[in-house]
Amino acid sequence: MNNTLSEPNIAVVANLIGDNTRAKMLIALLGGKALTATELALEADITSQTASTHLAKLVDGQLLQVRKQGRHKYFQLMNLSVAQLLESLLNISVDLAVDIYDALQNHNFIIDNGCETLLTDLGQKFFISIGFDFSEIKKSKRPICKSCLDWSERRNHLAGILGQWMLDDMLNKGWLEREFDSRIINITKASLAKIKNRFNL
Amino acid sequence: MNNTLSEPNIAVVANLIGDNTRAKMLIALLGGKALTATELALEADITSQTASTHLAKLVDGQLLQVRKQGRHKYFQLMNLSVAQLLESLLNISVDLAVDIYDALQNHNFIIDNGCETLLTDLGQKFFISIGFDFSEIKKSKRPICKSCLDWSERRNHLAGILGQWMLDDMLNKGWLEREFDSRIINITKASLAKIKNRFNL
DNA sequence: TCCATTGTTCGATGTGCATCGAAGCATCGC
DNA sequence: GCGATGCTTCGATGCACATCGAACAATGGA
C-alpha cells in the first residue's frame, strides 16, 4: 500500500467509500455486528467474487478488519474513527426522508418524544387533506407513525404505515422511481421541487 | 442533482472527494480562505478547463459554495459539516509524519507542551546517533524542533530544521521520492518497513 | 474599441475499475 | 473418502470519467 508523507491521502480513503456497493457494505456494518462475506454480498446485491475483491480493498485500506472463523470470514469496521467518518458522511448526504421528517416536525404535524414519534391532531388533518386514509389503520397492527433510527443511528426518518404510504404515494405519482429489485429510490430534479413544494420545504 | 430516499448517498459524496485533484482542492480550501478557480487549478496542477468541471461538480454536490465577484469566482467550503467531514477523513488517512511524530513522543525524544514541541536531551542524543548535526543550528534561525498545525489543524507533525532534515535524509536515502514539482512525497512499501524499523514503529 | 484575463462548454482520448463467469482452494459435515 | 459451502483468483468486458485542446463567453483595463 502506498502512503503519502506531505499530503494526506484522503482521496484514497474517500475513493474506497465512493463506490456504491462498497458504501452499502460499510453502512451495513455500521450497525456494529460483524458480517460474513456472503452476507455483505447479499446486502450489496452482487456476486460473491465481486464482494471478495471489494472486501479485500476495504481491509487493505484499513477501513475494515477481518476475523477468520472456520470457513467464514467476519468483517467489521476497523475502529471508531471509521464509524465516525461514515457518520460524518451521512451527516452531509442528507436524506430527503430526513428533510421531510424535519418539515413535518416544524409544522407540528408530528412530535418526537425521544423514543417514538406521535402524530398530532393537526398532522392527522393534514394527512387526511392530502388523501391519507386512516381507516386502514384498523386493518393492520403496524404503528401508524413511528420514528426509527436510520443508518446514522441519529437522524430520524418516518417509518410505520404513514411513512410507507407517503413513499407509495410518491411512487404512484411518479415523483420517485424505484431501482429494479432494490431498496434504492431515485428522485428527479423536477420531482424534488414538487415534493418540497408539497411539504413547504 | 439526483438524490436517494431510502438509501443514503454517501457514495456520491465520497466519490466527489475520492478524486485526487478534487481532494487537493478541498484541502486547499480547508484553510478557510476562499480561492478562485485558477488558484485552485494551480493548487491541483491541472488546466483551468479541468478545474472548472471539478468545481462545478463540487458545487453541485453541495460541498462548495461559490461567490461571483467581477470576473472571478471565489470558492469555499459549503459549511462546517463539510470541514468536519474532511477532518474525519484526515483523521483516518493518518500521515506517516504523524506516526513518526507520535513515535518520537512515545520515546520521550520530544515533548509537546501544547503550543510548541521541545527536543529532550534523550531526543538530542538519538538524533545525534543517527547522524544529525546540531552544529548547523547556529547557522540558522529556524527553530530546531517545532510542531506545526497541519491540514486537520489538530495533528502535529514535525516542522523546523529537524523535520526538514529528517525529510531530506530520507529523500537522500531513497526511502522517499518527491513527485515532480510538487509537495507530494511518495513512499514505497519496502521503504515504509525501513522507516518504521528505524523509528521502532 | 481592442486586448488580456477568467471561466465555461464540447468533443475526443485514454484509462482505471467494477462486474461476472469460470475455475480453483479451503473447510465443514457425513 | 465425497459433496457442499464459503471464499478467492484470473481473464474478459464494458462503462464511467478525468484530462486536455480548441473554441467561446464574460468581464475589466487601456
XYZ file of C-alpha atoms (C1' of nucleotides) in Angstrom:
462
model
C 0.000 0.000 0.000
C 1.304 3.403 -0.889
C 1.274 6.240 1.536
C 1.930 9.937 1.294
C 4.015 11.952 3.660
C 3.476 15.587 2.930
C -0.032 15.258 1.610
C -2.869 13.356 3.150
C -4.265 10.503 1.162
C -7.841 11.359 1.881
C -8.642 10.722 -1.749
C -7.687 7.081 -1.326
C -9.956 6.617 1.642
C -12.782 8.592 0.097
C -12.434 6.641 -3.113
C -12.884 3.422 -1.185
C -16.164 4.672 0.221
C -17.060 6.337 -3.049
C -18.065 3.127 -4.734
C -21.758 2.411 -4.365
C -21.540 -1.233 -3.409
C -18.682 -0.670 -1.007
C -20.732 2.075 0.612
C -23.615 -0.333 1.043
C -21.329 -2.797 2.765
C -19.895 -0.189 5.081
C -23.317 1.064 6.042
C -24.463 -2.474 6.679
C -21.508 -2.811 9.022
C -22.301 0.472 10.735
C -24.747 -1.467 12.864
C -21.753 -2.834 14.712
C -22.402 -6.504 14.082
C -19.697 -8.396 12.205
C -20.974 -9.857 8.941
C -19.654 -12.564 6.647
C -18.625 -12.030 3.053
C -21.740 -13.674 1.676
C -23.989 -11.667 3.940
C -22.343 -8.498 2.673
C -22.607 -9.705 -0.900
C -26.340 -10.174 -0.410
C -26.644 -6.788 1.238
C -24.962 -5.128 -1.723
C -26.684 -7.210 -4.408
C -23.537 -8.505 -6.034
C -21.873 -11.849 -6.591
C -19.500 -13.307 -4.065
C -16.483 -12.767 -6.335
C -17.119 -9.070 -6.604
C -17.723 -8.841 -2.886
C -14.436 -10.582 -2.263
C -12.439 -8.027 -4.215
C -14.264 -5.143 -2.590
C -13.738 -6.501 0.899
C -10.076 -7.073 0.198
C -9.730 -3.435 -0.783
C -11.548 -2.239 2.289
C -9.324 -4.335 4.521
C -6.198 -3.179 2.725
C -7.360 0.392 3.122
C -7.698 -0.068 6.884
C -11.407 0.567 6.853
C -12.378 -2.966 7.806
C -10.861 -5.660 9.919
C -11.468 -9.312 9.332
C -11.648 -12.281 11.659
C -11.407 -15.777 10.259
C -13.617 -18.356 11.884
C -13.708 -21.739 10.271
C -14.578 -21.277 6.641
C -16.258 -17.992 7.361
C -14.776 -14.539 7.387
C -16.339 -11.994 9.636
C -15.852 -8.370 8.668
C -16.383 -5.326 10.839
C -15.421 -1.697 10.866
C -11.787 -1.119 11.728
C -12.313 1.245 14.647
C -14.403 4.072 15.991
C -12.785 6.588 13.659
C -14.171 4.770 10.656
C -17.636 4.761 12.155
C -17.352 8.452 12.883
C -16.209 9.096 9.339
C -19.229 7.264 7.980
C -21.485 9.252 10.265
C -19.894 12.470 9.030
C -20.670 11.351 5.515
C -24.240 10.501 6.442
C -24.482 13.877 8.061
C -23.564 15.521 4.773
C -25.572 13.442 2.383
C -28.842 14.350 3.984
C -31.740 12.178 3.051
C -34.857 13.611 1.599
C -36.602 11.489 4.213
C -34.901 13.412 6.946
C -35.882 16.676 5.306
C -39.489 15.592 5.164
C -39.371 14.416 8.749
C -37.949 17.714 9.912
C -40.555 19.615 7.926
C -43.382 17.626 9.453
C -41.928 18.292 12.853
C -41.594 22.008 12.182
C -45.232 22.138 11.141
C -46.220 20.375 14.373
C -47.674 17.537 12.338
C -45.625 15.075 14.332
C -43.998 15.148 17.740
C -40.844 13.307 18.606
C -40.712 12.431 22.287
C -37.310 10.790 22.074
C -38.261 7.161 21.695
C -41.182 7.351 19.272
C -42.913 9.782 17.016
C -46.539 10.650 17.534
C -48.986 12.058 15.024
C -50.679 15.230 16.239
C -54.284 16.183 15.531
C -53.004 18.894 13.241
C -50.883 16.336 11.453
C -53.793 13.955 11.114
C -55.836 16.693 9.499
C -53.006 17.445 7.116
C -52.567 13.857 6.046
C -56.310 13.453 5.547
C -56.228 16.593 3.445
C -53.689 15.088 1.112
C -55.586 11.849 0.789
C -54.386 9.552 3.513
C -56.992 7.017 4.582
C -56.817 6.439 8.297
C -59.439 3.722 8.125
C -56.788 1.251 7.115
C -55.151 1.601 10.486
C -57.525 -0.885 11.997
C -56.656 -3.477 9.398
C -53.022 -3.532 10.363
C -51.083 -3.713 13.529
C -48.163 -1.688 12.252
C -47.754 1.552 14.153
C -49.127 4.388 12.134
C -46.341 6.769 12.847
C -43.115 5.694 14.361
C -39.667 7.080 14.016
C -36.874 4.662 13.511
C -33.170 5.029 13.744
C -31.708 5.051 10.308
C -28.164 4.230 9.328
C -26.570 7.027 11.244
C -28.498 5.961 14.319
C -29.097 9.633 14.877
C -31.397 11.077 12.305
C -34.979 10.095 12.267
C -36.976 9.233 9.270
C -40.519 8.192 9.038
C -41.421 4.566 9.439
C -44.652 2.737 10.004
C -47.776 2.842 7.898
C -47.656 6.578 7.423
C -44.141 6.562 6.068
C -44.881 3.621 3.834
C -47.939 5.337 2.497
C -46.063 8.539 1.789
C -43.462 6.547 -0.075
C -46.014 4.562 -2.063
C -47.953 7.716 -2.822
C -44.933 9.451 -4.238
C -44.018 6.360 -6.196
C -47.542 6.190 -7.642
C -47.434 9.852 -8.600
C -44.200 9.169 -10.435
C -42.220 11.578 -8.320
C -39.943 8.767 -7.298
C -38.879 5.656 -9.068
C -37.593 2.537 -7.503
C -34.497 0.936 -8.924
C -35.087 -2.564 -10.218
C -35.101 -5.102 -7.390
C -33.560 -2.713 -4.919
C -34.440 -0.558 -1.976
C -32.931 2.445 -3.673
C -35.285 5.236 -4.648
C -34.283 7.838 -7.162
C -35.789 11.258 -7.372
C -35.514 13.596 -10.290
C -34.769 17.286 -10.008
C -38.218 18.298 -11.189
C -39.934 15.969 -8.777
C -37.832 17.200 -5.907
C -39.280 20.659 -6.446
C -42.821 19.255 -6.328
C -42.140 17.358 -3.146
C -40.540 20.315 -1.472
C -43.478 22.426 -2.513
C -45.947 19.904 -1.174
C -44.267 19.847 2.203
C -43.426 23.540 2.194
C -39.742 22.850 2.396
C -28.999 16.579 -8.976
C -30.156 13.143 -8.076
C -30.953 12.164 -4.563
C -31.848 8.921 -2.830
C -34.648 8.461 -0.384
C -34.336 5.072 1.201
C -30.581 4.804 0.929
C -28.057 7.385 1.881
C -25.975 8.729 -0.925
C -22.752 8.704 0.965
C -21.150 7.070 -2.049
C -21.901 10.154 -4.118
C -20.296 12.475 -1.615
C -17.356 10.182 -1.002
C -16.874 9.789 -4.721
C -16.625 13.537 -5.077
C -13.820 13.634 -2.543
C -12.371 10.389 -3.854
C -10.797 12.020 -6.868
C -7.248 13.073 -6.216
C -7.397 16.529 -7.730
C -10.725 17.340 -6.144
C -9.269 16.257 -2.820
C -6.377 18.635 -3.314
C -8.798 21.474 -3.957
C -10.857 20.684 -0.908
C -7.823 20.514 1.314
C -6.597 23.790 -0.080
C -9.954 25.246 0.894
C -9.798 23.723 4.355
C -7.718 26.710 5.345
C -10.919 28.721 5.309
C -9.883 31.294 2.748
C -11.960 31.473 -0.411
C -9.940 30.778 -3.554
C -10.543 31.465 -7.216
C -10.830 28.809 -9.891
C -7.387 29.498 -11.282
C -5.797 29.412 -7.854
C -7.378 26.027 -7.272
C -6.273 24.858 -10.695
C -2.696 25.770 -9.807
C -3.013 24.084 -6.440
C -4.143 20.881 -8.074
C -1.756 21.034 -11.030
C -4.390 20.861 -13.723
C -5.647 23.062 -16.521
C -8.390 25.561 -15.958
C -10.872 23.566 -18.014
C -10.465 20.513 -15.859
C -10.673 22.626 -12.736
C -13.880 24.156 -13.982
C -15.599 20.817 -14.369
C -14.382 19.615 -10.996
C -15.523 22.757 -9.252
C -18.903 22.541 -10.909
C -19.302 19.032 -9.563
C -18.263 20.048 -6.077
C -20.744 22.902 -6.093
C -23.498 20.684 -7.457
C -22.703 18.160 -4.766
C -23.150 20.785 -2.069
C -19.571 20.534 -0.908
C -18.581 24.001 -2.092
C -20.312 27.303 -2.387
C -19.313 29.909 -4.910
C -19.412 33.687 -4.836
C -19.102 35.643 -8.052
C -17.081 38.817 -7.849
C -16.374 40.580 -11.099
C -14.837 38.102 -13.451
C -13.608 35.998 -10.577
C -15.315 33.155 -8.838
C -14.443 32.576 -5.236
C -14.973 29.067 -3.933
C -15.133 27.973 -0.329
C -16.354 25.040 1.682
C -20.125 24.831 1.924
C -20.406 24.731 5.697
C -18.874 23.438 8.883
C -20.145 19.922 8.246
C -18.018 19.659 5.134
C -14.948 20.819 7.032
C -15.660 18.284 9.747
C -16.065 15.573 7.156
C -12.696 16.430 5.676
C -11.153 16.370 9.104
C -12.667 12.966 9.736
C -11.060 11.807 6.524
C -7.737 13.302 7.518
C -8.134 11.584 10.841
C -8.431 8.239 9.104
C -5.785 8.607 6.453
C -3.070 9.029 9.009
C 0.100 10.555 7.760
C 3.395 8.856 8.168
C 4.546 12.179 9.535
C 2.051 11.922 12.321
C 3.165 8.364 13.036
C 6.766 9.472 13.294
C 5.813 12.369 15.498
C 3.863 10.112 17.806
C 6.722 7.635 17.934
C 9.209 10.342 18.853
C 6.830 11.488 21.538
C 6.378 7.981 22.901
C 10.143 7.565 23.105
C 10.384 10.839 25.043
C 12.547 12.270 22.295
C 10.267 15.260 22.031
C 7.778 16.879 24.365
C 4.689 18.666 23.206
C 3.673 21.353 25.662
C 0.611 22.406 23.685
C 1.939 25.331 21.738
C 5.352 24.099 20.696
C 7.413 20.958 20.653
C 10.680 20.754 22.515
C 13.578 18.409 21.891
C 14.607 16.492 25.025
C 18.182 15.563 25.948
C 17.308 11.972 25.192
C 15.967 13.028 21.833
C 19.069 15.062 21.094
C 21.222 12.017 21.785
C 19.043 9.935 19.500
C 19.237 12.351 16.620
C 23.000 12.698 17.032
C 23.199 8.895 16.992
C 21.513 8.734 13.624
C 23.710 11.404 12.168
C 22.045 14.719 12.783
C 24.494 17.595 13.029
C 23.393 20.055 15.657
C 26.205 22.452 14.782
C 24.140 23.780 11.936
C 21.650 25.145 14.399
C 23.748 28.215 14.927
C 23.805 28.975 11.239
C 20.068 29.276 11.017
C 17.369 30.994 12.961
C 14.732 28.415 12.195
C 13.563 26.682 15.316
C 15.156 23.305 15.548
C 12.067 21.486 16.615
C 8.661 22.958 16.360
C 5.315 21.366 15.849
C 3.006 22.933 13.362
C -0.640 22.523 12.711
C -1.182 20.507 9.592
C -4.286 20.393 7.465
C -6.531 18.996 10.116
C -5.340 21.742 12.438
C -5.217 19.086 15.110
C -2.489 16.596 14.443
C 1.065 17.620 14.834
C 3.824 16.861 12.508
C 7.389 17.879 12.723
C 8.459 21.218 11.356
C 11.590 23.268 11.728
C 15.116 22.277 10.936
C 14.806 18.863 12.490
C 11.784 17.907 10.450
C 13.337 19.261 7.298
C 16.479 17.305 7.954
C 14.603 14.106 8.574
C 12.755 14.605 5.331
C 15.899 15.399 3.349
C 17.676 12.453 4.905
C 15.000 10.036 3.886
C 14.894 11.546 0.429
C 18.666 11.146 0.102
C 18.497 7.547 1.243
C 15.926 6.920 -1.454
C 13.262 5.895 1.001
C 11.048 8.639 -0.253
C 10.700 10.225 -3.623
C 9.277 13.601 -4.393
C 6.800 13.977 -7.169
C 7.928 16.326 -9.895
C 7.343 19.945 -8.980
C 5.057 19.090 -6.125
C 4.964 18.902 -2.373
C 3.770 15.321 -2.574
C 6.116 12.670 -1.247
C 5.623 9.042 -2.124
C 6.852 6.167 -0.079
C 7.155 2.590 -1.250
C 6.087 -0.424 0.746
C 9.638 -1.636 1.270
C 10.851 1.759 2.402
C 7.971 2.077 4.795
C 9.236 -1.012 6.601
C 12.712 0.514 6.876
C 11.375 3.753 8.237
C 9.145 2.031 10.731
C 12.082 -0.076 11.820
C 14.300 2.942 12.210
C 11.820 4.662 14.441
C 10.706 1.492 16.184
C 7.175 1.928 14.996
C -12.675 49.827 -29.289
C -9.210 46.285 -28.688
C -6.850 43.137 -25.906
C -5.962 40.382 -21.727
C -7.802 37.592 -18.207
C -11.093 34.409 -16.198
C -14.061 30.894 -16.683
C -17.071 27.576 -19.404
C -18.557 24.075 -22.925
C -17.746 20.483 -26.298
C -15.549 16.562 -28.314
C -12.016 13.113 -28.360
C -8.981 10.118 -25.944
C -7.316 7.085 -22.745
C -7.502 4.664 -18.576
C -8.925 2.818 -14.374
C -12.049 -0.295 -12.425
C -16.462 -2.668 -11.211
C -18.613 -6.735 -12.694
C -19.223 -11.509 -13.621
C -18.191 -16.375 -15.456
C -15.139 -19.991 -14.774
C -12.020 -22.321 -12.231
C -9.527 -23.220 -8.066
C -8.673 -23.726 -2.702
C -10.051 -24.381 1.897
C -13.246 -26.048 5.319
C -17.196 -28.455 7.220
C -20.476 -32.365 7.688
C -21.230 -37.076 6.605
C -13.074 -40.548 1.367
C -17.104 -37.077 -1.177
C -20.191 -33.466 -1.826
C -21.472 -28.864 -0.168
C -20.458 -24.326 1.252
C -17.554 -20.139 1.669
C -14.130 -17.505 -0.330
C -10.502 -16.272 -3.764
C -8.011 -15.592 -8.290
C -7.908 -14.866 -13.245
C -9.409 -13.087 -17.584
C -12.587 -10.609 -20.388
C -15.908 -6.999 -20.934
C -17.892 -2.725 -20.634
C -18.540 1.679 -18.764
C -17.710 5.847 -16.253
C -14.891 9.724 -16.122
C -10.603 12.585 -15.723
C -7.955 15.083 -18.875
C -6.792 18.319 -22.358
C -7.129 21.028 -26.882
C -9.985 24.121 -29.086
C -13.355 27.340 -29.276
C -16.383 30.537 -26.952
C -18.489 33.899 -23.493
C -17.936 37.458 -19.972
C -15.538 40.986 -17.600
C -12.047 44.631 -16.820
C -8.443 47.752 -18.207
C -6.159 50.873 -21.587
